[in-house]
PDB file of C-alpha atoms in Angstrom:
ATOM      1  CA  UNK Z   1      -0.895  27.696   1.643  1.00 46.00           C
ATOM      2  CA  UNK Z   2      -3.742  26.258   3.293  1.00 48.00           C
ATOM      3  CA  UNK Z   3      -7.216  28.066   3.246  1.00 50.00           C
ATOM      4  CA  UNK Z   4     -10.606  27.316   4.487  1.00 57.00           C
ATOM      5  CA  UNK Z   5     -11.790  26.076   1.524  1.00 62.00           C
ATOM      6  CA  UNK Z   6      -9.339  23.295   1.162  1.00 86.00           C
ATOM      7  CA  UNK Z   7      -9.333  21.690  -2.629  1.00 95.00           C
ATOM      8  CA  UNK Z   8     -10.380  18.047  -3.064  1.00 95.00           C
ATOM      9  CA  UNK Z   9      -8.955  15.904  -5.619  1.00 97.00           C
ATOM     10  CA  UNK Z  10      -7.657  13.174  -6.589  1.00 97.00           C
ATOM     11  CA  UNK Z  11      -4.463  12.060  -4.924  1.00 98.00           C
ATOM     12  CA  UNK Z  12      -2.372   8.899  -7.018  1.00 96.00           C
ATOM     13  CA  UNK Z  13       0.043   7.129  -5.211  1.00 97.00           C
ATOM     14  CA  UNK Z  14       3.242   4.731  -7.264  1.00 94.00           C
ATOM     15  CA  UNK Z  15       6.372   2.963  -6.929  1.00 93.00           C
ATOM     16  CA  UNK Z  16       9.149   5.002  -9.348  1.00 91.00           C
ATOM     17  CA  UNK Z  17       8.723   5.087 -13.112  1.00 86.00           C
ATOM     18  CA  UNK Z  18      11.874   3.792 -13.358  1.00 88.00           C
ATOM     19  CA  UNK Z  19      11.072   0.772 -11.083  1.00 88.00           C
ATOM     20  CA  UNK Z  20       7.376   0.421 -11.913  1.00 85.00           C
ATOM     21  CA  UNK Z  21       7.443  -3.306  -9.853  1.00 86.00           C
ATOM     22  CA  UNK Z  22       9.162  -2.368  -6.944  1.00 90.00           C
ATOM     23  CA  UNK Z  23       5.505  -2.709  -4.625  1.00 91.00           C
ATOM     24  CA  UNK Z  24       5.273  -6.396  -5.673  1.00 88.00           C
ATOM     25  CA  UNK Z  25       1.627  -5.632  -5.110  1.00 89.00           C
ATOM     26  CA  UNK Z  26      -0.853  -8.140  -4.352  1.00 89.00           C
ATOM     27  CA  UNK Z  27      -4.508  -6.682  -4.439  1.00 91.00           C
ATOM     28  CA  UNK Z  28      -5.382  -9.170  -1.658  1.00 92.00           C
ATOM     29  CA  UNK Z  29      -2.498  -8.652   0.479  1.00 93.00           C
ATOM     30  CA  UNK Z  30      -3.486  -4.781  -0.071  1.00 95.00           C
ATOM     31  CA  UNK Z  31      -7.253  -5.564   0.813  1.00 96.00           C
ATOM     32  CA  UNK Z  32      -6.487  -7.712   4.343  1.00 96.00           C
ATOM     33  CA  UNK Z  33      -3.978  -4.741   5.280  1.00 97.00           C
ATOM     34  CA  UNK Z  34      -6.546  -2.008   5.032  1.00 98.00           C
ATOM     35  CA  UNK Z  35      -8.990  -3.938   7.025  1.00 97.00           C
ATOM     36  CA  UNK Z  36      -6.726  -4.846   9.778  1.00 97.00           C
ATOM     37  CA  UNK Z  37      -5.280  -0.666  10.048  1.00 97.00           C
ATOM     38  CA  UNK Z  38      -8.369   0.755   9.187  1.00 97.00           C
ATOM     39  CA  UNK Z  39     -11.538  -0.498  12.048  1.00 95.00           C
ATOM     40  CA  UNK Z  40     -14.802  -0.058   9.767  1.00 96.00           C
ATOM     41  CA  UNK Z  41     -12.548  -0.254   6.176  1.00 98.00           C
ATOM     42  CA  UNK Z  42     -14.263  -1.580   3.216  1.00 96.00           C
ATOM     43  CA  UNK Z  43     -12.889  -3.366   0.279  1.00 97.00           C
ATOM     44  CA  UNK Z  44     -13.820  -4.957  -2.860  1.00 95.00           C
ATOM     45  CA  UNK Z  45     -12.151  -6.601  -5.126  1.00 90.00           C
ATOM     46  CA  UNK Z  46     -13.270  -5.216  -8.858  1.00 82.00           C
ATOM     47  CA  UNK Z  47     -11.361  -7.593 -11.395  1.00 68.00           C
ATOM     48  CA  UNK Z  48     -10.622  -5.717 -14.250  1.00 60.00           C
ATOM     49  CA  UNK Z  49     -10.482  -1.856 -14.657  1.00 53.00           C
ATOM     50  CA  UNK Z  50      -9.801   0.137 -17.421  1.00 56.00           C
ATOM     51  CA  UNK Z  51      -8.285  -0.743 -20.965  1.00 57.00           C
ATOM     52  CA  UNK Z  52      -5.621  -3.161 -20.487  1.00 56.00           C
ATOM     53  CA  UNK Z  53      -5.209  -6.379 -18.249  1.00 52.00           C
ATOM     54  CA  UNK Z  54      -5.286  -4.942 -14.391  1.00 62.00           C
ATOM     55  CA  UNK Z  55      -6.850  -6.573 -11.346  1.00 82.00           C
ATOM     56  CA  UNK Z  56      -8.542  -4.003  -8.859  1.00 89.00           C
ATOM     57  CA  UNK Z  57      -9.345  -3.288  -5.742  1.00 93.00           C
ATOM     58  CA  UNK Z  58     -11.902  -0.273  -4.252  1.00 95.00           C
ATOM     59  CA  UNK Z  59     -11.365   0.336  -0.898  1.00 98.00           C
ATOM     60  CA  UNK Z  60     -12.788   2.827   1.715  1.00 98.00           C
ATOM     61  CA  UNK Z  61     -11.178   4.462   4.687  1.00 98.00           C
ATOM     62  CA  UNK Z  62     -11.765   6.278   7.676  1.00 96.00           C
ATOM     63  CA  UNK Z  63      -9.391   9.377   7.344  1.00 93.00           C
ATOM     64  CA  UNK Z  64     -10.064  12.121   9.148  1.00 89.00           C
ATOM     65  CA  UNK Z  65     -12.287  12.516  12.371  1.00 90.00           C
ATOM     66  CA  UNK Z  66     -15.637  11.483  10.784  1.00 92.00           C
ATOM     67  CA  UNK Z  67     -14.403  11.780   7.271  1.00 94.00           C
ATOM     68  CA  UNK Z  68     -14.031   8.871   5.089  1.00 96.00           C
ATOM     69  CA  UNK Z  69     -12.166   8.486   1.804  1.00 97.00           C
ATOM     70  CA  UNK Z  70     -12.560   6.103  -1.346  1.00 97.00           C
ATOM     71  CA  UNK Z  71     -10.144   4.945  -3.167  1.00 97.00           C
ATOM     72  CA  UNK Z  72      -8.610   2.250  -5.360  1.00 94.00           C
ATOM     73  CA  UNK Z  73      -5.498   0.497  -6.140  1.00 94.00           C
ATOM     74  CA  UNK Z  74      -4.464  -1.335  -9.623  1.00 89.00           C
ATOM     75  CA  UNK Z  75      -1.922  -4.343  -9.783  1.00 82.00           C
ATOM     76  CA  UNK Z  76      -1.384  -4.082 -13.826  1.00 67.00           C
ATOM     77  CA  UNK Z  77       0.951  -6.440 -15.335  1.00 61.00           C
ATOM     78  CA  UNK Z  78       3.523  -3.378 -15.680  1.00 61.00           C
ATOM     79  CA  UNK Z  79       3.177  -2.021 -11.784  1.00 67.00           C
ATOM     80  CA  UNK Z  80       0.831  -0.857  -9.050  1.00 80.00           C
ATOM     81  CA  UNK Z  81      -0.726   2.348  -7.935  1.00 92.00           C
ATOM     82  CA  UNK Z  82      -3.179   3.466  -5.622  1.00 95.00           C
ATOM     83  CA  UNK Z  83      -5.470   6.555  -5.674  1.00 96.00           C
ATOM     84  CA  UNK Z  84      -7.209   8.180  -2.859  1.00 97.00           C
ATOM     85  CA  UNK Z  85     -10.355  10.643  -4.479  1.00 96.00           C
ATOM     86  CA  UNK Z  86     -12.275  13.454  -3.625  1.00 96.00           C
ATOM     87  CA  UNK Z  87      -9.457  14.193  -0.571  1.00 97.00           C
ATOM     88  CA  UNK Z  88      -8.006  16.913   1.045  1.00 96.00           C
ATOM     89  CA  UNK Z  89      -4.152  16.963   1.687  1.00 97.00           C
ATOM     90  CA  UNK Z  90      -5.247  16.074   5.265  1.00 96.00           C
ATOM     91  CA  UNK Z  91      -7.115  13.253   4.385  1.00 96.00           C
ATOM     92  CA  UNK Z  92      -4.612  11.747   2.130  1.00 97.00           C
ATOM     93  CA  UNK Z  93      -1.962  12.008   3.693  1.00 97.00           C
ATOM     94  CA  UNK Z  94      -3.456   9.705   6.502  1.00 97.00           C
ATOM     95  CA  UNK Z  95      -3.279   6.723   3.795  1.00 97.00           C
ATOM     96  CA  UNK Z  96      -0.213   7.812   1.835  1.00 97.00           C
ATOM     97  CA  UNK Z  97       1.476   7.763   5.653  1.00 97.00           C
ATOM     98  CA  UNK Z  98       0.023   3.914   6.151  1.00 97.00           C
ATOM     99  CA  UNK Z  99       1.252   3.024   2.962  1.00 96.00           C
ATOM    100  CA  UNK Z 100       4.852   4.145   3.426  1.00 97.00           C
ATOM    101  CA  UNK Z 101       5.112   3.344   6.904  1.00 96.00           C
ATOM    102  CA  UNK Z 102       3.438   0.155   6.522  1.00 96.00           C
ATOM    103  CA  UNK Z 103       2.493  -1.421   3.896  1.00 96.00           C
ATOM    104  CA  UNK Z 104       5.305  -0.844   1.105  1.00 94.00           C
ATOM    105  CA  UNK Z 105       8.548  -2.618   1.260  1.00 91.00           C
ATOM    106  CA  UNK Z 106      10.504   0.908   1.104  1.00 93.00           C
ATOM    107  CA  UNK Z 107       9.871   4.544   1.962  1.00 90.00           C
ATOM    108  CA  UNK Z 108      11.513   5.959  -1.089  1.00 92.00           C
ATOM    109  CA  UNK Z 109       9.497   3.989  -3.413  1.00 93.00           C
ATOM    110  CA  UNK Z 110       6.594   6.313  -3.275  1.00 96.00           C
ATOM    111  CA  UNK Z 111       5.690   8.741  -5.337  1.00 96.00           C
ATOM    112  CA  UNK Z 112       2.375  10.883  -5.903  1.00 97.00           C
ATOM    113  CA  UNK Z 113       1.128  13.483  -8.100  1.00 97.00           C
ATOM    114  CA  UNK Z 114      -2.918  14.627  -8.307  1.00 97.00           C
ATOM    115  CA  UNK Z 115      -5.534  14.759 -10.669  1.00 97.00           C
ATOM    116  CA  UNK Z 116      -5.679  18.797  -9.647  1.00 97.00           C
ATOM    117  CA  UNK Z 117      -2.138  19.345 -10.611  1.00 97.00           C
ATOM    118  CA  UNK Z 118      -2.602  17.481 -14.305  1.00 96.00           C
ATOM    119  CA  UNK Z 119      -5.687  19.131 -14.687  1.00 97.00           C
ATOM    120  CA  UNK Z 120      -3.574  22.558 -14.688  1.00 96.00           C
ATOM    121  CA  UNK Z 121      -0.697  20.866 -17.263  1.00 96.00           C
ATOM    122  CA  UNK Z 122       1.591  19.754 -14.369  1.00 95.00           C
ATOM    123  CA  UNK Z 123       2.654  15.852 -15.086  1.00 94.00           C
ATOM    124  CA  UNK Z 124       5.528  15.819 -12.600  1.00 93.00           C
ATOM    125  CA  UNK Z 125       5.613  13.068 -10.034  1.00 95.00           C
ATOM    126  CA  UNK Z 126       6.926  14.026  -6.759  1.00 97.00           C
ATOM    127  CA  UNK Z 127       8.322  11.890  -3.810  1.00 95.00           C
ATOM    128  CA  UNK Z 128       6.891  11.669  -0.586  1.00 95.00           C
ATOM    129  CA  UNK Z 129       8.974  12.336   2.469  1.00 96.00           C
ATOM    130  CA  UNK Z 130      10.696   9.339   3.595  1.00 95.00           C
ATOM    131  CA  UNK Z 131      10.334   9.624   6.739  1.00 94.00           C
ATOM    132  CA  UNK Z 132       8.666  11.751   9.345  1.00 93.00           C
ATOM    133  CA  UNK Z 133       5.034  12.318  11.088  1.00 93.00           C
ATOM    134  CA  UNK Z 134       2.000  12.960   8.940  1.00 91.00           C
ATOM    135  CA  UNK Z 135       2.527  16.671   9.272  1.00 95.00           C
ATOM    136  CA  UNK Z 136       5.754  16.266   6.860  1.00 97.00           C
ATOM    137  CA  UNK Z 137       3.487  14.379   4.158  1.00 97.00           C
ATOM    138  CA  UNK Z 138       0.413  16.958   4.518  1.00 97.00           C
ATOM    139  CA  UNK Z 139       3.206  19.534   3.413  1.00 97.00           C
ATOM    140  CA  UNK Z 140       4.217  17.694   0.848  1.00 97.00           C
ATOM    141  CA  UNK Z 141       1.104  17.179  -0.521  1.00 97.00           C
ATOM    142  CA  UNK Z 142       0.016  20.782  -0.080  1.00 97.00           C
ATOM    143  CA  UNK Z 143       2.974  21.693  -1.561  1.00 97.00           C
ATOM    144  CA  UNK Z 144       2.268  19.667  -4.520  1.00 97.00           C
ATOM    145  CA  UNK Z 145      -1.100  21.263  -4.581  1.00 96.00           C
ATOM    146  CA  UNK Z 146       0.382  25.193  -4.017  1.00 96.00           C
ATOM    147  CA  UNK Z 147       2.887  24.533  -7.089  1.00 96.00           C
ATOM    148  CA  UNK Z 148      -0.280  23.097  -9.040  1.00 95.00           C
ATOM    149  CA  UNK Z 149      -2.068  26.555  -8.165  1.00 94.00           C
ATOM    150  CA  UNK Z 150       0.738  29.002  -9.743  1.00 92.00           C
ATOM    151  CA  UNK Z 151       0.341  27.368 -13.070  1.00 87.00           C
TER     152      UNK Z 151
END
């Protein structure tokens, strides 16, 4: 259920709970991969984030025709993640599909959720497609979003 108004949140992308390592993520690996897929990217490393021992990285990418889109990715001792904010299923699907078709050693070890879909009590984590063009991953993330919105 798209609309004209599309919502803009905060998309989280992670390797399974169950296999929280499975990226072997290193933030600098992460950084010099962004700049070579993304022309114009910008990254920064951040050092620690948050509460407990992490090393991050902001990044920010050129999504959608002129839109760009910030995110950041985390390399705690107990596993990695990455977060796209402020996007549109459109515009985060563009790095969710880089990260799964390039960047991570596995297509099934992705999962995402959004800060839209916690904020209405929903905690679920849900895989993205394994395979298949961006239009398959814009559906799953809208679908993620749709599910949110019948809460």
């Amino acid at each position: 259920m798209t609309s004209d108004n599309p919502i803009r949140t905060r998309f989280s992308f992670a390797p399974p709970v169950d296999d929280a390592l499975a990226w072997n993520l290193r933030l600098d690996v992460l950084a010099q991969a962004i700049e070579e897929a993304f022309p114009g990217a910008w990254t920064k490393a951040e050092g620690r984030l948050g509460p407990r021992p992490s090393e991050a990285l902001s990044f920010e990418i050129q999504a959608v025709g002129d839109a760009w889109v910030e995110g950041t990715a985390t390399s705690p001792i107990e596993g990695a993640g990455a977060v796209v904010v402020d996007a549109t299923v459109q515009e985060a699907s563009v790095f969710a599909r880089w990260l799964r078709d390039s960047f991570i050693p596995s297509p099934d070890l992705i999962e995402f959720s959004s800060e839209f879909a916690m904020n209405r009590g929903d905690f679920s984590t849900w895989q993205l497609p394994r395979t298949g063009p961006a239009e398959d991953i814009v559906a799953a993330l809208q679908a993620h979003i749709d599910a949110a919105l019948r809460l």
